[in-house]
Amino acid sequence: MSGLFNGTVASITLRATMGRRRALIFALPSVILILVTLALKAAGSASPNWPSVILGTFGFTVVLPLTALIIGTSVLGAEIDDGSIIHLLATPVRRSSVIVTKFVVAAGLTMLLVAVPMLVAGLIATGGATKLAIGLFVGALAGSVIYNALFVMISAVTTRAIAVGLLYVLFWEGLLGNLVSGARELSIGHYSLGIANSIAHDATLHAGLSLTTAVVMGAIVTVATLTVAARRLAHFSLRGDAL
Amino acid sequence: MSTIELTGVSHWYGNVVAVNDVTMTIGPGVTGLLGPNGAGKSTILHMISGFLEPSRGTLTVGGAPSWHNPGIYRTLGLVPERDSVYAVLTGLEFVRATAKLHKLADADGAVGRAIAMVDMAAAADRRISTYSKGMRQRIKVAAALVHDPQVLLLDEPFNGMDPRQRLHMMDLLDKLGAEGRTILFSSHILEEVERLSGTIQVVVAGRLAASGDFRAIRRLMTSRPHVFMVRSSDDRLLGATLIGRPAVTGVELTAKGLQVRASDYGAFCREVAVLSREHGIRLLELLPADESLESVFSYLLAS
């Protein structure tokens, strides 16, 4: 993996991603999460389960995937859209290295912009470094990795990455993953919950997967999507003349 | 080492044939790939640069296929048409990043040389987003040259350049070609390349239609006849008057008006106004009938 990481690609990606205006909205979902947490804490919510609902359900099926979607499609999709990727690809750099590096940057940014705020929200909500707060933090770290692998692949496969990714988040993660128990095995939100619950041991998280299933499935999804992405990038084609 | 070789290369998008059975060999020196828009120039350049797979035929650069072969970029530099560069970087950072991606031993030296070659040292520390179109083009050339490639491909490099920038770029290409590199650029405007020396390959409707020397093409361009469609209050009288002028080589009465062939574009346009006023004829419509790029190119092909 370390041989696949290219520092130059990483630094260009980081600067190009954070330099876009879109970068401003990266932090928006997490800001909302923290504000909601603060508001509920101040209001003294009636339900004792609210930290699990807000951070687990809202956090893992809305905040985390949405942020990962924006970041994961920015690191590669935006460059494919505007054509600047050509300057990267017209060099002997390995295509798998481009993919892995962009994925690492995206996962790192998502950890910083979601997992860390989620830890802060968890500390606020549960009143300290509780098992739930730590569990949610670790789950969010894992989710940052798996979601971004998927979104980097979607960016390499389609030019409508944001639309496809949004449909996936809304329908697959948001609806099916929560309503149909069989879809849990194919839901990144549930991998994250499963990992979070292995630390938190909290029934209110409604985690449906064991730690082993979550880790194994998450690893398979990550490796498989990145492999597909690298393969697609190796066959990257420019459109020719307008016909 | 630096020869581009296409043998029976075709490319089609679905049912549309963009490039049809093109065979050509491009060696050291400057070569222009000319043709009207949509003729297949970009498709050919994309295939040579390894960003499009030929549907049929073989294509090699320095003996190696360029499709699915990133190693080719050690000897090949590409200046893409689209003006998208990493605009948040400065020119220097962009060229340096490219040098690092090539893993050059003396990256700083190579970066300095490439930037000096395109005359961008003064603006190298500015962000690319502040550059003019011509400066972006030059910094793209610097990035494409940083690893000292034997083959340089440029897709419409003169697009959006002012005449001074264009001359500068032509001089640079001539210099690179004289050093023994293979320089291939595309253009859809013949006048753009008037100062270049070298050979051209003309592509029309996906086929390689002609190849030859720039100078010969240029002579044909200046002496080619122009055709105008004229409608006036008295076509017959106007025709009779016009045929007496040296700039006019032929007149024909048609149902749609008067078809006039002129050997001198400027002289005809001046004279038609003067003559019609002298004879009290009212001009209703004056259209250059064959000024489309397609007709210019097809004229060149016929000669």
Coordinates of C-alpha atoms in Angstrom, one line a residue:
Chain A
M1 CA 0.0 0.0 0.0
S2 CA 2.8 2.5 0.9
G3 CA 4.4 1.9 -2.5
L4 CA 1.2 3.0 -4.1
F5 CA 1.1 6.3 -2.2
N6 CA 2.5 9.2 -4.3
G7 CA 3.3 12.3 -2.3
T8 CA 3.2 14.6 -5.4
V9 CA -0.2 13.3 -6.4
A10 CA -1.4 13.7 -2.8
S11 CA -0.2 17.3 -2.5
I12 CA -1.8 18.3 -5.9
T13 CA -5.0 16.6 -4.9
L14 CA -5.1 18.2 -1.5
R15 CA -4.5 21.7 -2.9
A16 CA -6.9 21.3 -5.9
T17 CA -9.6 19.8 -3.6
M18 CA -9.3 22.4 -0.8
G19 CA -8.9 25.2 -3.3
R20 CA -12.3 24.7 -4.8
R21 CA -15.3 26.6 -3.5
R22 CA -16.9 23.3 -2.8
A23 CA -14.4 22.8 0.0
L24 CA -16.5 25.2 2.1
I25 CA -19.4 22.7 2.3
F26 CA -17.2 19.8 3.3
A27 CA -17.6 20.8 7.0
L28 CA -21.3 21.8 6.8
P29 CA -22.8 18.4 7.7
S30 CA -20.5 18.1 10.7
V31 CA -21.3 21.6 11.8
I32 CA -25.0 20.8 11.7
L33 CA -24.3 17.6 13.7
I34 CA -22.5 19.5 16.5
L35 CA -25.2 22.2 16.5
V36 CA -28.0 19.7 16.9
T37 CA -26.1 17.9 19.6
L38 CA -25.5 21.2 21.5
A39 CA -29.2 22.1 21.1
L40 CA -30.5 18.7 22.4
K41 CA -28.0 18.8 25.3
A42 CA -29.2 22.2 26.3
A43 CA -32.8 21.3 25.9
G44 CA -32.4 18.3 28.1
S45 CA -34.1 15.8 25.8
A46 CA -36.7 13.4 27.2
S47 CA -35.4 10.3 25.5
P48 CA -32.2 8.9 27.1
N49 CA -31.3 7.2 23.8
W50 CA -30.9 10.5 21.9
P51 CA -27.1 10.3 21.5
S52 CA -27.4 7.0 19.8
V53 CA -30.1 8.2 17.5
I54 CA -28.4 11.5 16.5
L55 CA -24.9 10.2 16.3
G56 CA -25.5 6.7 15.2
T57 CA -28.4 6.9 12.9
F58 CA -28.2 10.5 11.7
G59 CA -24.4 10.6 11.9
F60 CA -23.7 7.3 10.1
T61 CA -26.4 7.4 7.5
V62 CA -26.5 11.1 6.7
V63 CA -23.5 13.1 7.9
L64 CA -20.8 10.6 7.2
P65 CA -21.9 9.4 3.8
L66 CA -22.8 12.9 2.6
T67 CA -19.5 14.4 3.5
A68 CA -17.6 11.4 2.1
L69 CA -19.7 11.8 -1.1
I70 CA -18.7 15.4 -1.5
I71 CA -15.0 14.7 -0.7
G72 CA -14.7 11.4 -2.5
T73 CA -16.1 12.7 -5.7
S74 CA -14.0 15.9 -5.4
V75 CA -10.6 14.3 -5.3
L76 CA -11.0 12.5 -8.6
G77 CA -14.4 13.3 -10.2
A78 CA -13.8 17.1 -10.3
E79 CA -10.5 16.6 -12.1
I80 CA -12.0 14.2 -14.6
D81 CA -14.9 16.7 -15.2
D82 CA -12.7 19.7 -15.9
G83 CA -10.0 17.6 -17.7
S84 CA -7.1 18.5 -15.5
I85 CA -6.6 14.8 -14.7
I86 CA -4.8 14.6 -18.1
H87 CA -1.8 16.4 -16.7
L88 CA -1.5 13.7 -14.1
L89 CA -2.2 10.8 -16.4
A90 CA 0.3 12.0 -19.1
T91 CA 3.1 10.8 -16.9
P92 CA 4.4 7.3 -16.2
V93 CA 2.7 7.3 -12.7
R94 CA 0.9 4.0 -12.1
R95 CA -2.8 4.4 -12.3
S96 CA -3.3 2.3 -9.2
S97 CA -1.1 4.7 -7.4
V98 CA -3.2 7.7 -8.6
I99 CA -6.4 5.9 -7.3
V100 CA -4.9 4.8 -3.9
T101 CA -3.4 8.2 -3.3
K102 CA -6.6 10.1 -4.0
F103 CA -8.5 7.6 -1.9
V104 CA -6.1 8.1 1.1
V105 CA -6.4 11.9 0.8
A106 CA -10.2 11.6 0.7
A107 CA -10.4 9.2 3.6
G108 CA -8.0 11.4 5.6
L109 CA -10.0 14.6 4.9
T110 CA -13.3 12.8 5.8
M111 CA -11.8 11.5 9.1
L112 CA -10.7 15.1 9.9
L113 CA -14.1 16.6 8.9
V114 CA -16.5 13.9 10.2
A115 CA -14.9 11.5 12.6
V116 CA -13.2 14.2 14.7
P117 CA -16.4 16.3 14.9
M118 CA -18.3 13.1 15.7
L119 CA -15.9 12.5 18.6
V120 CA -16.5 16.0 19.8
A121 CA -20.3 15.6 19.5
G122 CA -20.1 12.3 21.3
L123 CA -18.1 13.8 24.2
I124 CA -20.7 16.6 24.4
A125 CA -23.7 14.2 24.2
T126 CA -22.5 11.6 26.6
G127 CA -20.7 13.9 28.9
G128 CA -17.2 12.5 28.6
A129 CA -15.0 9.8 27.0
T130 CA -17.7 7.1 27.3
K131 CA -17.6 3.8 25.4
L132 CA -20.3 5.2 23.1
A133 CA -18.4 8.3 22.2
I134 CA -15.2 6.3 21.5
G135 CA -17.1 3.6 19.6
L136 CA -18.8 6.1 17.4
F137 CA -15.5 7.8 16.7
V138 CA -13.8 4.5 15.7
G139 CA -16.9 3.5 13.6
A140 CA -16.7 6.9 11.8
L141 CA -13.0 6.4 11.1
A142 CA -13.8 3.0 9.5
G143 CA -16.8 4.5 7.6
S144 CA -14.5 7.3 6.2
V145 CA -12.3 4.7 4.7
I146 CA -15.0 2.4 3.1
Y147 CA -17.3 5.2 1.9
N148 CA -14.5 7.0 0.1
A149 CA -13.3 3.9 -1.6
L150 CA -16.8 3.5 -3.0
F151 CA -17.1 7.2 -4.0
V152 CA -13.7 7.3 -5.7
M153 CA -14.8 4.2 -7.7
I154 CA -18.1 5.9 -8.7
S155 CA -16.1 8.9 -9.8
A156 CA -13.9 6.8 -12.0
V157 CA -16.8 4.9 -13.5
T158 CA -19.3 7.6 -14.3
T159 CA -19.3 11.3 -15.0
R160 CA -22.4 11.7 -12.9
A161 CA -20.7 10.7 -9.7
I162 CA -22.5 13.0 -7.4
A163 CA -26.0 12.1 -8.6
V164 CA -25.2 8.4 -8.5
G165 CA -23.6 8.7 -5.1
L166 CA -26.5 10.7 -3.8
L167 CA -29.0 8.1 -5.0
Y168 CA -26.9 5.4 -3.3
V169 CA -26.8 7.3 0.0
L170 CA -30.5 8.1 0.0
F171 CA -32.0 4.9 -1.2
W172 CA -29.5 2.2 -0.4
E173 CA -28.0 3.5 2.9
G174 CA -31.0 5.6 4.0
L175 CA -33.9 3.3 3.2
L176 CA -33.0 -0.3 2.3
G177 CA -30.1 -0.6 4.8
N178 CA -32.4 0.4 7.6
L179 CA -35.7 -1.3 6.5
V180 CA -34.5 -4.5 4.9
S181 CA -32.4 -6.5 7.3
G182 CA -30.8 -8.6 4.5
A183 CA -29.3 -5.4 2.9
R184 CA -27.3 -4.8 6.0
E185 CA -24.5 -7.0 4.8
L186 CA -24.1 -4.6 1.9
S187 CA -24.5 -1.4 3.8
I188 CA -21.4 0.7 4.6
G189 CA -23.4 2.5 7.3
H190 CA -24.0 -0.8 9.0
Y191 CA -20.3 -1.8 8.8
S192 CA -19.5 1.4 10.6
L193 CA -22.3 0.8 13.2
G194 CA -21.1 -2.8 13.7
I195 CA -17.5 -1.6 14.4
A196 CA -18.8 1.2 16.6
N197 CA -21.0 -1.2 18.6
S198 CA -18.1 -3.6 19.2
I199 CA -16.7 -0.9 21.5
A200 CA -19.9 0.8 22.6
H201 CA -21.9 -2.4 23.3
D202 CA -25.1 -0.2 23.2
A203 CA -28.4 -1.8 22.0
T204 CA -29.8 1.6 21.1
L205 CA -27.3 1.8 18.2
H206 CA -29.3 -1.0 16.5
A207 CA -26.2 -2.5 15.0
G208 CA -27.1 -5.5 13.0
L209 CA -23.7 -6.8 12.1
S210 CA -21.0 -8.4 14.2
L211 CA -17.5 -6.9 14.3
T212 CA -16.1 -9.8 12.2
T213 CA -18.7 -9.4 9.5
A214 CA -18.4 -5.6 9.4
V215 CA -14.6 -5.7 9.2
V216 CA -14.4 -8.5 6.6
M217 CA -17.1 -7.0 4.4
G218 CA -15.7 -3.5 4.8
A219 CA -12.3 -4.7 3.7
I220 CA -13.7 -6.6 0.7
V221 CA -15.7 -3.6 -0.4
T222 CA -12.7 -1.2 0.0
V223 CA -10.3 -3.4 -2.0
A224 CA -12.8 -4.4 -4.7
T225 CA -14.0 -0.8 -5.4
L226 CA -10.4 0.5 -5.5
T227 CA -9.4 -2.3 -7.9
V228 CA -12.3 -1.4 -10.2
A229 CA -11.4 2.3 -10.0
A230 CA -7.7 1.7 -10.9
R231 CA -8.7 -0.5 -13.8
R232 CA -11.1 2.1 -15.1
L233 CA -8.5 4.8 -14.8
A234 CA -6.0 2.7 -16.8
H235 CA -8.5 2.8 -19.6
F236 CA -9.2 6.5 -19.3
S237 CA -10.3 7.8 -22.6
L238 CA -10.7 11.3 -23.9
R239 CA -13.6 12.1 -26.0
G240 CA -12.6 13.0 -29.5
D241 CA -13.9 15.5 -32.0
A242 CA -17.4 16.9 -31.5
L243 CA -19.4 14.9 -34.0
Chain B
M1 CA 13.0 6.3 -31.3
S2 CA 10.8 9.3 -32.0
T3 CA 8.7 8.2 -34.9
I4 CA 4.9 8.1 -34.8
E5 CA 3.5 5.4 -36.9
L6 CA -0.1 4.8 -37.8
T7 CA -1.1 1.8 -39.9
G8 CA -4.7 1.5 -41.0
V9 CA -5.9 3.2 -37.9
S10 CA -9.7 3.7 -37.5
H11 CA -11.8 4.9 -34.7
W12 CA -15.5 4.9 -34.4
Y13 CA -17.9 6.1 -31.7
G14 CA -20.9 3.8 -32.0
N15 CA -22.0 4.0 -35.6
V16 CA -20.1 7.2 -36.3
V17 CA -16.7 6.7 -37.9
A18 CA -14.5 9.5 -36.6
V19 CA -11.2 8.3 -38.1
N20 CA -11.1 6.1 -41.2
D21 CA -8.2 3.9 -42.1
V22 CA -5.4 6.5 -41.6
T23 CA -1.9 5.4 -42.4
M24 CA 0.9 7.9 -41.8
T25 CA 4.5 8.2 -40.5
I26 CA 5.5 11.3 -38.6
G27 CA 9.2 11.7 -38.1
P28 CA 11.4 14.4 -36.5
G29 CA 10.6 18.0 -37.3
V30 CA 7.4 20.0 -37.1
T31 CA 4.2 18.4 -38.5
G32 CA 0.9 20.1 -38.6
L33 CA -2.3 18.0 -38.4
L34 CA -4.8 20.2 -40.2
G35 CA -8.5 19.9 -41.0
P36 CA -11.8 21.5 -40.3
N37 CA -13.5 21.0 -36.9
G38 CA -14.9 17.5 -36.5
A39 CA -12.5 16.1 -39.1
G40 CA -10.9 13.7 -36.6
K41 CA -7.8 15.6 -35.7
S42 CA -8.4 15.4 -31.9
T43 CA -9.4 11.7 -32.2
I44 CA -6.0 11.0 -34.0
L45 CA -4.1 13.0 -31.4
H46 CA -5.9 11.3 -28.5
M47 CA -5.1 7.9 -30.0
I48 CA -1.4 8.8 -30.5
S49 CA -1.2 10.2 -26.9
G50 CA -2.6 7.0 -25.5
F51 CA -5.9 8.4 -24.3
L52 CA -8.1 6.6 -26.8
E53 CA -8.0 3.0 -28.1
P54 CA -7.9 2.6 -31.9
S55 CA -10.9 0.6 -33.0
R56 CA -8.8 -1.0 -35.7
G57 CA -5.2 -0.8 -36.9
T58 CA -1.9 -0.4 -35.2
L59 CA -0.4 2.8 -33.7
T60 CA 3.1 3.1 -32.2
V61 CA 5.2 5.9 -30.8
G62 CA 8.9 5.0 -30.9
G63 CA 7.9 1.4 -31.7
A64 CA 5.7 0.9 -28.7
P65 CA 1.9 1.1 -28.6
S66 CA 0.7 4.1 -26.7
W67 CA -2.7 2.8 -25.6
H68 CA -2.7 1.3 -22.1
N69 CA 1.0 2.0 -21.8
P70 CA 1.9 4.7 -19.3
G71 CA 5.6 4.1 -19.9
I72 CA 5.2 5.9 -23.2
Y73 CA 5.0 9.2 -21.4
R74 CA 8.8 9.0 -20.6
T75 CA 9.4 9.9 -24.2
L76 CA 6.2 11.7 -25.0
G77 CA 4.9 15.1 -23.9
L78 CA 1.2 16.1 -24.4
V79 CA -0.3 19.6 -24.4
P80 CA -4.0 19.0 -24.2
E81 CA -6.5 21.3 -25.9
R82 CA -8.6 21.9 -22.8
D83 CA -7.5 24.9 -20.8
S84 CA -7.9 23.1 -17.5
V85 CA -4.8 23.1 -15.3
Y86 CA -4.5 23.0 -11.6
A87 CA -5.4 26.7 -11.3
V88 CA -4.6 26.9 -7.6
L89 CA -1.0 26.1 -8.2
T90 CA 1.6 28.6 -9.4
G91 CA 3.2 28.0 -12.8
L92 CA 6.4 26.9 -11.0
E93 CA 4.6 24.5 -8.7
F94 CA 2.7 23.0 -11.6
V95 CA 5.8 22.3 -13.7
R96 CA 7.7 21.1 -10.6
A97 CA 4.9 18.7 -9.7
T98 CA 5.0 17.3 -13.3
A99 CA 8.8 16.9 -13.0
K100 CA 8.3 15.0 -9.7
L101 CA 5.7 12.8 -11.3
H102 CA 8.3 11.9 -13.9
K103 CA 10.7 11.2 -11.1
L104 CA 13.4 13.3 -12.8
A105 CA 16.9 13.1 -11.2
D106 CA 17.5 16.9 -11.5
A107 CA 13.9 18.1 -11.1
D108 CA 14.8 21.7 -10.3
G109 CA 17.2 22.1 -13.2
A110 CA 14.6 20.6 -15.6
V111 CA 11.9 22.9 -14.3
G112 CA 14.1 26.0 -14.8
R113 CA 15.0 24.9 -18.3
A114 CA 11.4 24.2 -19.3
I115 CA 10.1 27.5 -17.9
A116 CA 12.9 29.5 -19.6
M117 CA 12.1 27.7 -22.9
V118 CA 8.6 29.1 -22.9
D119 CA 9.7 32.4 -21.5
M120 CA 7.6 32.2 -18.4
A121 CA 10.2 32.8 -15.7
A122 CA 8.8 36.2 -14.8
A123 CA 5.3 34.9 -14.1
A124 CA 6.3 31.5 -12.7
D125 CA 5.5 32.5 -9.1
R126 CA 2.0 33.6 -9.9
R127 CA -1.1 31.3 -9.6
I128 CA -2.2 29.8 -12.9
S129 CA -5.7 31.2 -12.2
T130 CA -4.3 34.7 -12.9
Y131 CA -2.7 33.7 -16.2
S132 CA -4.0 34.8 -19.6
K133 CA -5.0 32.1 -22.2
G134 CA -1.6 32.4 -23.9
M135 CA 0.3 32.1 -20.6
R136 CA -1.7 29.0 -19.7
Q137 CA -0.8 27.5 -23.0
R138 CA 2.9 28.2 -22.5
I139 CA 2.9 26.8 -18.9
K140 CA 1.2 23.6 -20.3
V141 CA 4.0 23.4 -22.9
A142 CA 6.6 23.8 -20.2
A143 CA 5.1 21.0 -18.2
A144 CA 4.9 18.8 -21.3
L145 CA 8.6 19.5 -22.0
V146 CA 10.0 19.2 -18.5
H147 CA 11.2 15.6 -19.0
D148 CA 12.8 16.5 -22.3
P149 CA 10.6 14.2 -24.5
Q150 CA 11.5 13.2 -28.0
V151 CA 7.9 13.5 -29.1
L152 CA 5.7 16.5 -28.3
L153 CA 1.9 16.5 -29.2
L154 CA 0.0 19.7 -29.0
D155 CA -3.8 19.8 -29.5
E156 CA -4.8 23.2 -31.0
P157 CA -2.0 25.1 -29.4
F158 CA -2.7 28.4 -31.1
N159 CA -6.4 28.5 -30.0
G160 CA -7.1 31.8 -28.3
M161 CA -3.6 33.2 -28.7
D162 CA -3.0 36.7 -29.8
P163 CA -0.7 37.1 -32.9
R164 CA 2.4 37.9 -30.8
Q165 CA 1.9 34.8 -28.6
R166 CA 1.2 32.8 -31.7
L167 CA 4.5 33.8 -33.3
H168 CA 6.4 33.1 -30.1
M169 CA 4.8 29.6 -30.0
M170 CA 5.6 29.0 -33.7
D171 CA 9.2 30.0 -33.1
L172 CA 9.4 27.6 -30.2
L173 CA 8.0 24.7 -32.1
D174 CA 10.3 25.4 -35.0
K175 CA 13.3 25.4 -32.6
L176 CA 12.2 22.2 -30.9
G177 CA 11.7 20.6 -34.3
A178 CA 15.1 21.7 -35.5
E179 CA 16.6 20.0 -32.4
G180 CA 15.4 16.7 -33.9
R181 CA 12.2 16.2 -31.8
T182 CA 9.0 15.0 -33.4
I183 CA 6.5 17.8 -33.0
L184 CA 2.9 17.2 -34.0
F185 CA 0.3 19.9 -33.5
S186 CA -3.3 20.2 -34.7
S187 CA -5.0 23.2 -36.0
H188 CA -8.2 24.0 -37.9
I189 CA -7.1 27.4 -39.1
L190 CA -4.6 27.3 -42.0
E191 CA -3.7 31.0 -41.7
E192 CA -2.6 30.3 -38.1
V193 CA 0.4 28.3 -39.2
E194 CA 1.6 30.5 -42.0
R195 CA 5.1 31.0 -40.5
L196 CA 5.8 27.4 -39.6
S197 CA 8.1 25.3 -41.8
G198 CA 7.7 21.6 -42.1
T199 CA 5.1 19.3 -43.4
I200 CA 1.4 19.0 -42.9
Q201 CA -1.1 16.2 -42.9
V202 CA -4.6 17.3 -43.9
V203 CA -7.5 15.3 -42.4
V204 CA -11.0 15.7 -43.9
A205 CA -14.0 13.7 -42.7
G206 CA -11.9 11.2 -40.8
R207 CA -9.6 10.4 -43.7
L208 CA -6.1 11.5 -44.4
A209 CA -6.7 13.6 -47.5
A210 CA -3.3 15.1 -48.3
S211 CA 0.1 15.7 -47.0
G212 CA 2.8 18.0 -48.1
D213 CA 4.9 21.0 -47.6
F214 CA 3.6 24.1 -45.7
R215 CA 4.9 26.5 -48.4
A216 CA 3.1 24.8 -51.2
I217 CA -0.1 24.8 -49.3
R218 CA 0.3 28.5 -48.5
R219 CA 0.8 29.4 -52.2
L220 CA -2.4 27.6 -53.0
M221 CA -4.2 29.4 -50.2
T222 CA -3.4 32.9 -51.5
S223 CA -4.1 32.3 -55.1
R224 CA -7.3 30.3 -54.7
P225 CA -10.5 31.6 -56.4
H226 CA -13.3 32.9 -54.2
V227 CA -16.9 32.4 -55.1
F228 CA -19.6 34.9 -54.2
M229 CA -23.4 34.8 -54.5
V230 CA -24.8 38.2 -55.4
R231 CA -28.4 39.3 -55.6
S232 CA -29.1 42.7 -57.0
S233 CA -31.8 44.8 -58.7
D234 CA -30.3 43.9 -62.1
D235 CA -28.2 40.7 -62.0
R236 CA -27.7 40.6 -65.8
L237 CA -26.3 44.2 -66.0
L238 CA -24.2 43.7 -62.9
G239 CA -22.8 40.4 -64.3
A240 CA -21.9 42.1 -67.6
T241 CA -20.1 44.9 -65.8
L242 CA -18.3 42.6 -63.4
I243 CA -16.8 40.3 -66.1
G244 CA -14.9 43.3 -67.5
R245 CA -12.9 43.6 -64.3
P246 CA -9.5 41.8 -63.9
A247 CA -10.3 40.6 -60.4
V248 CA -13.3 38.6 -61.7
T249 CA -12.7 35.3 -63.5
G250 CA -16.2 34.1 -64.1
V251 CA -19.9 35.0 -63.8
E252 CA -22.9 32.8 -64.0
L253 CA -26.6 33.7 -63.8
T254 CA -28.4 31.2 -61.6
A255 CA -31.9 31.0 -60.3
K256 CA -30.7 32.2 -56.9
G257 CA -28.8 35.2 -58.3
L258 CA -25.4 35.9 -59.7
Q259 CA -22.5 33.5 -59.0
V260 CA -19.2 35.3 -59.3
R261 CA -15.8 33.8 -59.2
A262 CA -13.0 36.3 -58.2
S263 CA -9.3 35.8 -58.0
D264 CA -8.7 38.6 -55.6
Y265 CA -10.9 38.8 -52.6
G266 CA -10.2 42.4 -51.5
A267 CA -10.3 43.9 -55.0
F268 CA -13.6 42.2 -55.8
C269 CA -15.3 43.5 -52.7
R270 CA -14.2 47.1 -53.3
E271 CA -15.1 47.0 -57.0
V272 CA -18.5 45.5 -56.7
A273 CA -19.7 48.4 -54.6
V274 CA -18.2 51.0 -56.9
L275 CA -19.5 49.4 -60.1
S276 CA -23.1 48.9 -58.8
R277 CA -23.3 52.6 -57.7
E278 CA -21.9 53.8 -61.1
H279 CA -24.6 51.7 -62.9
G280 CA -27.4 52.5 -60.5
I281 CA -27.8 48.8 -59.4
R282 CA -29.0 48.1 -55.9
L283 CA -27.1 45.3 -54.2
L284 CA -29.5 43.2 -52.2
E285 CA -27.2 40.5 -50.9
L286 CA -23.5 39.6 -51.2
L287 CA -22.4 36.3 -49.7
P288 CA -19.0 34.6 -49.9
A289 CA -20.2 31.2 -51.0
D290 CA -17.2 29.0 -50.3
E291 CA -15.5 30.5 -47.2
S292 CA -16.3 27.5 -45.0
L293 CA -13.2 25.6 -43.9
E294 CA -14.5 22.5 -45.6
S295 CA -14.5 24.2 -49.0
V296 CA -11.0 25.7 -48.4
F297 CA -9.7 22.3 -47.6
S298 CA -11.5 20.6 -50.4
Y299 CA -10.1 23.1 -52.8
L300 CA -6.6 22.4 -51.5
L301 CA -7.2 18.7 -52.0
A302 CA -8.3 19.1 -55.5
S303 CA -5.2 21.0 -56.5

